[in-house]
Amino acid sequence: MNRRRFVAGAPLAAAAATTLAAPAIAQSAPELRWRCASSFPKSLDTIYGAGEIVAKRVAALTDGKFQIRMFAAGEIVPAFGTVDAVQQGTIECSHTASYYFVGKDPTFAFDGTVPFGMNFRQLNAWLNAGGGAEVMREFFESYNIVSLQAGNTGAQMGGWFRKEIRTVDDLKGLKMRIGGFAGNVIQKLGSVPQQIAGGDIYASLERGTIDAAEWIGPYDDEKLGFNRVAPYYYYPGWWEGGLNLSVHVNKAKYDELPPLYKEALLSACRDATIETIAKYDAQNPQALRRLLAAGTQLRAFPREVMQACYRATFELYDETAATNPRFKKVYDHFKAFRDTQLQWFRVAENSYDSFVYLMQAQEQQQAAQPRR
C-alpha cells in the first residue's frame, strides 16, 4: 500500500464520513418550534438583537430543525412578565435581564448585575469558571427555570437627569427609573425608584412622571431619544458594572431537549454574549460624541454621592442576607469571588488601563496646544 496516498486520503475519508453522517443525524432529530418573549423593544438592535442571535444560531446549528421565534416586549408577554410565563410553561423561553425580578426575590439580581459588583470580565469568570453558574442554577430550579448567559452590555452610564446632582440631598424625593437591586439602594437614600420597561421610559421622562432615568449607554439611549427630554447625562452607572443578559428556559422543556439541541442552544447563547458586548463597545464611543455635539451635558457623579451609595449598598446587602437565606448563600459566594477579582484587576488590568489613559490624555493635550 502507498503510505503517502493512504495518509493524504485520510482527511477526505473523514470528511466523507462526516458528510454521510450529517443527514442521518438531521433525519432523526425532532422538529421543535419554541416561542421566546423578550423584555426589550425591537427598536434596539443591540439588546433585543442578542435574543435574535440566539434564535438564528440555534436554527443554523440544527439545520432548521429547532426554531425559536422571537417576540418583542409586550407582543405576547409583558416586559416584566417573562419569569411567570416561563415558570408556568406558557412560553418555552424568554430573553431578559434577571435583575428585573428582584421584587420576587432579590437573589435574581446576581444573575444580572448588582451595585458595585463585577464588570463583564469578572462576572463572566464567576459564571463560567468560578462556580457562579452552579449556585445560580440551584436558585433558579425553585422557579422551574434554567438560566443561560446570553449577552452583556458592559459598564453602563448613570442615566439622564432633569437637574444636576451636586450632593446626596439632591437624591431625596427624586423619582427615577432604575432597574434591579439599585432601586432599593436609592430608596434607602430617599429617592423613589420606578420600574418602567425600556419602551415606556421616554414618555415618562417627557411628561415629568419621573425626574431621571437610566437605561444602558449612549448607543441605546440615543436611539430612545432621552437627550431630547433631559439635559444632564451622568456616569458611571455604579449599579451596573456589566449587565448580564439571560435566556430563561422552562426547566421541563430544557430537560426534554436532545443533547444536540442543548449544545446548539448553549453555543448560541455564548455567541450572543460575545457579539453583544462587542457591539456596545464599538458603537458607544461614536454615539457619545454625537450626543455631546447635540448639546448633552456630561457629568460625573460627585465623589460624596458615590461614597454614600457605596455605603448604602453594602449595608443593604447585609440587611437582606440576614433575612433571606437564598440571597445570603449566593451573595457570600459572589462577594468572595468579587474580592479576589478586584485584588487581581488592581495589579494588572487597572494599572495597565490607567497608564494608557493617562498617556493618551497627555498626548491629546499636547496636540491641542498651539505650535510656536
Coordinates of C-alpha atoms in Angstrom, one line a residue:
M1 CA 0.0 0.0 0.0
N2 CA 1.2 3.5 -0.8
R3 CA 1.6 5.1 2.6
R4 CA 1.6 8.6 1.2
R5 CA -1.7 8.1 -0.7
F6 CA -3.3 6.5 2.4
V7 CA -2.3 9.4 4.7
A8 CA -3.3 12.0 2.2
G9 CA -6.7 10.3 1.7
A10 CA -7.4 10.2 5.4
P11 CA -8.9 13.7 5.6
L12 CA -11.0 13.1 2.6
A13 CA -12.3 9.9 4.0
A14 CA -13.1 11.6 7.3
A15 CA -14.9 14.4 5.5
A16 CA -16.9 11.9 3.5
A17 CA -17.9 10.1 6.7
T18 CA -19.0 13.3 8.3
T19 CA -21.0 14.3 5.2
L20 CA -22.7 10.9 5.2
A21 CA -23.4 11.0 8.9
A22 CA -24.9 14.5 9.0
P23 CA -28.2 13.8 7.2
A24 CA -28.8 10.7 9.4
I25 CA -28.5 13.0 12.5
A26 CA -30.8 15.6 10.9
Q27 CA -33.4 13.0 10.0
S28 CA -33.5 11.5 13.5
A29 CA -33.8 14.9 15.2
P30 CA -37.3 16.2 16.1
E31 CA -38.6 19.4 14.8
L32 CA -39.2 21.9 17.6
R33 CA -40.9 25.3 17.5
W34 CA -40.3 27.5 20.6
R35 CA -41.6 31.0 21.4
C36 CA -39.2 33.4 23.1
A37 CA -40.5 36.5 24.8
S38 CA -38.0 39.4 25.0
S39 CA -38.1 42.0 27.8
F40 CA -36.8 44.6 25.3
P41 CA -38.2 46.7 22.4
K42 CA -37.5 45.6 18.9
S43 CA -36.1 49.0 18.0
L44 CA -32.9 48.2 19.9
D45 CA -30.7 46.1 17.6
T46 CA -28.2 45.5 20.4
I47 CA -30.1 44.2 23.5
Y48 CA -33.1 42.8 21.6
G49 CA -30.7 41.7 18.9
A50 CA -29.0 39.4 21.4
G51 CA -32.1 37.2 21.5
E52 CA -32.2 37.2 17.7
I53 CA -28.6 36.0 17.6
V54 CA -29.6 33.1 19.8
A55 CA -32.5 32.2 17.6
K56 CA -30.6 32.4 14.3
R57 CA -27.6 30.4 15.6
V58 CA -29.9 27.6 17.0
A59 CA -31.6 27.2 13.7
A60 CA -28.3 27.2 11.8
L61 CA -26.7 24.6 14.1
T62 CA -29.7 22.3 13.8
D63 CA -30.3 22.6 10.1
G64 CA -33.5 24.4 10.8
K65 CA -35.0 21.6 12.9
F66 CA -35.0 23.7 16.1
Q67 CA -36.7 27.0 15.6
I68 CA -37.0 29.8 18.2
R69 CA -39.3 32.7 17.3
M70 CA -38.6 36.0 19.0
F71 CA -41.3 38.3 20.3
A72 CA -40.6 41.9 21.5
A73 CA -41.7 43.1 24.9
G74 CA -45.5 43.3 25.1
E75 CA -46.2 41.3 22.0
I76 CA -47.2 38.1 23.8
V77 CA -45.9 38.7 27.3
P78 CA -45.3 42.0 29.2
A79 CA -41.6 43.0 29.6
F80 CA -41.7 42.1 33.3
G81 CA -44.0 39.1 33.0
T82 CA -41.5 36.7 31.4
V83 CA -40.5 34.8 34.5
D84 CA -44.0 33.9 35.3
A85 CA -44.7 32.9 31.7
V86 CA -41.6 30.6 31.5
Q87 CA -42.1 29.2 35.0
Q88 CA -45.7 28.2 34.2
G89 CA -44.8 26.9 30.7
T90 CA -46.9 29.5 28.9
I91 CA -43.8 30.0 26.7
E92 CA -40.7 27.9 26.4
C93 CA -38.2 30.6 27.0
S94 CA -37.5 34.3 27.3
H95 CA -34.6 36.7 26.8
T96 CA -34.4 39.2 29.7
A97 CA -32.3 40.7 32.5
S98 CA -32.8 38.7 35.6
Y99 CA -32.5 41.7 37.9
Y100 CA -35.9 42.9 36.7
F101 CA -37.4 40.3 39.1
V102 CA -35.9 41.4 42.4
G103 CA -39.4 42.0 43.6
K104 CA -39.9 38.3 43.6
D105 CA -36.6 37.6 45.3
P106 CA -33.5 40.0 45.4
T107 CA -31.4 36.9 44.6
F108 CA -32.4 37.2 41.0
A109 CA -30.1 40.3 40.7
F110 CA -26.9 38.2 40.9
D111 CA -27.7 36.6 37.5
G112 CA -27.9 40.1 36.0
T113 CA -25.9 42.7 37.9
V114 CA -25.7 44.3 41.3
P115 CA -24.5 47.7 42.5
F116 CA -20.7 47.9 42.9
G117 CA -20.5 44.3 41.7
M118 CA -18.3 42.9 39.0
N119 CA -17.5 44.1 35.5
F120 CA -18.2 42.0 32.4
R121 CA -14.9 40.1 32.5
Q122 CA -15.2 39.4 36.3
L123 CA -18.8 38.4 36.1
N124 CA -18.1 36.2 33.1
A125 CA -15.4 34.4 35.1
W126 CA -17.7 33.9 38.0
L127 CA -20.4 32.4 35.9
N128 CA -18.2 30.2 33.7
A129 CA -15.2 29.3 35.8
G130 CA -15.9 30.4 39.3
G131 CA -18.9 28.4 40.4
G132 CA -21.4 31.1 39.9
A133 CA -23.5 29.2 37.4
E134 CA -23.8 26.3 39.9
V135 CA -25.1 28.4 42.8
M136 CA -27.5 30.3 40.5
R137 CA -28.7 27.0 39.0
E138 CA -29.9 25.9 42.4
F139 CA -31.7 29.1 42.9
F140 CA -33.5 29.0 39.5
E141 CA -34.6 25.5 40.0
S142 CA -37.1 26.7 42.6
Y143 CA -38.7 28.7 39.7
N144 CA -38.6 25.8 37.3
I145 CA -36.2 27.8 35.1
V146 CA -32.8 27.1 33.6
S147 CA -30.9 30.4 33.1
L148 CA -28.3 30.7 30.3
Q149 CA -25.9 33.6 29.9
A150 CA -26.8 35.4 26.6
G151 CA -25.3 38.8 26.3
N152 CA -23.7 41.6 28.2
T153 CA -23.9 45.4 28.0
G154 CA -20.6 46.2 29.6
A155 CA -20.4 49.0 32.2
Q156 CA -23.4 51.4 31.8
M157 CA -24.0 55.1 32.2
G158 CA -25.6 56.7 35.2
G159 CA -28.6 58.0 33.3
W160 CA -30.4 61.1 32.3
F161 CA -31.4 63.8 34.8
R162 CA -33.6 66.9 34.6
K163 CA -31.5 68.7 37.2
E164 CA -27.9 68.4 38.4
I165 CA -26.9 66.1 41.2
R166 CA -24.4 68.0 43.4
T167 CA -25.0 66.4 46.9
V168 CA -26.6 63.4 48.4
D169 CA -29.5 65.7 49.4
D170 CA -30.3 66.1 45.7
L171 CA -31.3 62.4 45.6
K172 CA -34.1 62.9 48.2
G173 CA -37.5 62.8 46.6
L174 CA -36.0 62.1 43.1
K175 CA -38.3 59.9 41.1
M176 CA -36.0 57.7 39.0
R177 CA -36.5 54.8 36.6
I178 CA -33.8 52.4 37.6
G179 CA -33.5 48.6 37.3
G180 CA -32.7 45.9 39.8
F181 CA -31.4 46.0 43.3
A182 CA -30.2 49.5 42.8
G183 CA -33.7 50.7 43.2
N184 CA -33.6 49.5 46.8
V185 CA -30.3 51.4 47.3
I186 CA -31.5 54.8 46.1
Q187 CA -34.7 54.3 48.1
K188 CA -32.6 53.9 51.2
L189 CA -31.1 57.4 50.3
G190 CA -34.5 59.0 49.9
S191 CA -35.2 58.5 46.2
V192 CA -38.4 57.0 44.7
P193 CA -37.4 54.1 42.3
Q194 CA -39.6 53.3 39.3
Q195 CA -39.6 50.1 37.4
I196 CA -40.5 51.0 33.8
A197 CA -40.0 49.0 30.6
G198 CA -37.5 50.4 28.1
G199 CA -40.1 51.3 25.5
D200 CA -42.0 53.4 28.0
I201 CA -39.2 55.4 29.6
Y202 CA -39.2 58.3 27.1
A203 CA -42.9 59.1 27.6
S204 CA -42.5 59.1 31.4
L205 CA -39.5 61.4 31.3
E206 CA -41.1 63.7 28.8
R207 CA -44.3 64.1 30.8
G208 CA -42.4 64.6 34.1
T209 CA -43.8 61.5 35.7
I210 CA -40.1 60.8 36.6
D211 CA -37.2 63.1 37.2
A212 CA -34.4 60.8 35.9
A213 CA -34.0 57.6 34.1
E214 CA -31.2 55.1 33.4
W215 CA -31.2 52.6 30.6
I216 CA -27.9 51.3 29.2
G217 CA -25.5 53.6 27.4
P218 CA -25.0 56.2 24.6
Y219 CA -25.9 54.0 21.6
D220 CA -29.3 52.7 23.0
D221 CA -30.0 55.9 24.9
E222 CA -29.6 58.0 21.7
K223 CA -32.0 55.6 19.8
L224 CA -34.6 56.1 22.6
G225 CA -34.2 59.9 22.4
F226 CA -33.6 60.6 26.1
N227 CA -31.3 63.5 25.3
R228 CA -34.3 65.4 23.9
V229 CA -36.1 65.4 27.3
A230 CA -33.3 65.6 29.9
P231 CA -30.1 67.6 29.6
Y232 CA -27.7 66.0 32.1
Y233 CA -26.0 62.7 31.4
Y234 CA -24.3 61.2 34.4
Y235 CA -21.6 58.5 34.8
P236 CA -20.8 55.9 35.9
G237 CA -23.7 53.6 36.4
W238 CA -22.4 52.3 39.7
W239 CA -25.2 49.8 39.8
E240 CA -24.3 48.1 36.5
G241 CA -20.7 47.4 36.0
G242 CA -21.7 44.8 33.4
L243 CA -25.3 43.7 32.9
N244 CA -25.5 40.0 32.1
L245 CA -28.5 39.1 29.9
S246 CA -30.1 35.7 30.1
V247 CA -32.2 33.2 28.2
H248 CA -34.6 31.7 30.8
V249 CA -35.8 28.3 29.7
N250 CA -38.7 26.3 31.2
K251 CA -36.8 23.5 33.0
A252 CA -39.1 20.7 31.8
K253 CA -38.7 21.9 28.2
Y254 CA -34.9 22.2 28.6
D255 CA -34.7 18.7 30.1
E256 CA -36.6 17.3 27.1
L257 CA -34.1 18.7 24.5
P258 CA -31.9 16.2 22.7
P259 CA -28.2 16.6 23.6
L260 CA -27.5 18.1 20.2
Y261 CA -30.1 20.8 20.7
K262 CA -28.9 21.6 24.2
E263 CA -25.4 22.1 22.8
A264 CA -26.7 24.2 20.0
L265 CA -28.6 26.4 22.5
L266 CA -25.6 26.8 24.8
S267 CA -23.3 27.6 21.8
A268 CA -25.8 30.2 20.5
C269 CA -26.0 31.9 23.9
R270 CA -22.2 32.1 24.1
D271 CA -22.2 33.7 20.6
A272 CA -24.8 36.2 21.7
T273 CA -22.6 37.2 24.8
I274 CA -19.5 37.8 22.7
E275 CA -21.3 39.7 19.9
T276 CA -23.4 41.8 22.1
I277 CA -20.6 43.2 24.2
A278 CA -18.6 43.8 21.0
K279 CA -21.4 45.8 19.5
Y280 CA -21.8 48.0 22.6
D281 CA -18.0 48.6 22.8
A282 CA -17.8 49.5 19.1
Q283 CA -20.9 51.7 19.0
N284 CA -21.0 53.6 22.3
P285 CA -18.0 55.9 21.7
Q286 CA -19.4 57.3 18.4
A287 CA -22.9 57.7 20.0
L288 CA -21.5 59.6 22.9
R289 CA -19.7 62.0 20.6
R290 CA -22.9 62.6 18.7
L291 CA -24.8 63.3 22.0
L292 CA -22.3 65.8 23.2
A293 CA -22.2 67.5 19.8
A294 CA -26.0 67.9 20.1
G295 CA -25.8 69.6 23.5
T296 CA -25.9 66.8 26.1
Q297 CA -24.1 67.9 29.3
L298 CA -21.9 65.1 30.6
R299 CA -21.5 64.9 34.3
A300 CA -19.6 62.7 36.7
F301 CA -21.4 61.7 39.9
P302 CA -19.8 63.7 42.8
R303 CA -17.5 61.6 45.0
E304 CA -19.7 62.3 48.0
V305 CA -22.7 60.8 46.2
M306 CA -20.7 57.7 45.0
Q307 CA -19.4 57.1 48.6
A308 CA -22.9 57.4 50.1
C309 CA -24.3 55.0 47.5
Y310 CA -21.5 52.5 48.2
R311 CA -22.1 52.5 51.9
A312 CA -25.8 52.2 51.5
T313 CA -25.4 49.3 49.1
F314 CA -23.3 47.1 51.4
E315 CA -25.5 47.9 54.3
L316 CA -28.5 46.7 52.3
Y317 CA -26.6 43.6 51.2
D318 CA -26.1 42.7 54.9
E319 CA -29.6 43.5 55.8
T320 CA -31.0 41.4 53.0
A321 CA -28.7 38.5 53.7
A322 CA -29.8 38.4 57.4
T323 CA -33.4 37.7 56.4
N324 CA -33.1 35.8 53.1
P325 CA -31.1 32.5 53.2
R326 CA -31.1 32.1 49.4
F327 CA -29.7 35.6 48.9
K328 CA -27.1 35.0 51.6
K329 CA -25.8 31.8 50.0
V330 CA -25.4 33.4 46.6
Y331 CA -24.1 36.7 48.0
D332 CA -21.4 35.1 50.1
H333 CA -20.1 33.1 47.1
F334 CA -20.4 36.2 44.8
K335 CA -18.6 38.6 47.2
A336 CA -15.7 36.2 47.9
F337 CA -15.1 35.9 44.2
R338 CA -15.5 39.6 43.6
D339 CA -13.0 40.5 46.3
T340 CA -10.3 38.3 44.8
Q341 CA -11.0 39.6 41.3
L342 CA -10.6 43.2 42.5
Q343 CA -7.3 42.4 44.0
W344 CA -6.0 40.9 40.7
F345 CA -7.5 43.5 38.4
R346 CA -5.9 46.3 40.5
V347 CA -2.5 44.7 39.9
A348 CA -2.7 44.0 36.2
E349 CA -5.8 45.3 34.3
N350 CA -6.3 48.6 36.2
S351 CA -2.7 49.6 36.3
Y352 CA -2.3 49.0 32.6
D353 CA -5.5 50.8 31.7
S354 CA -4.8 53.8 34.0
F355 CA -1.3 54.3 32.4
V356 CA -2.6 54.1 28.9
Y357 CA -5.5 56.5 29.6
L358 CA -3.0 59.0 31.2
M359 CA -0.6 58.9 28.3
Q360 CA -3.4 59.3 25.8
A361 CA -4.7 62.3 27.7
Q362 CA -1.3 63.9 27.8
E363 CA -0.8 63.3 24.0
Q364 CA -4.1 64.9 23.3
Q365 CA -3.4 67.9 25.5
Q366 CA 0.0 68.4 23.7
A367 CA -1.6 68.1 20.3
A368 CA -4.2 70.7 21.2
Q369 CA -1.6 73.3 22.2
P370 CA -0.8 75.9 19.6
R371 CA 2.5 75.4 17.8
R372 CA 5.2 78.1 18.2

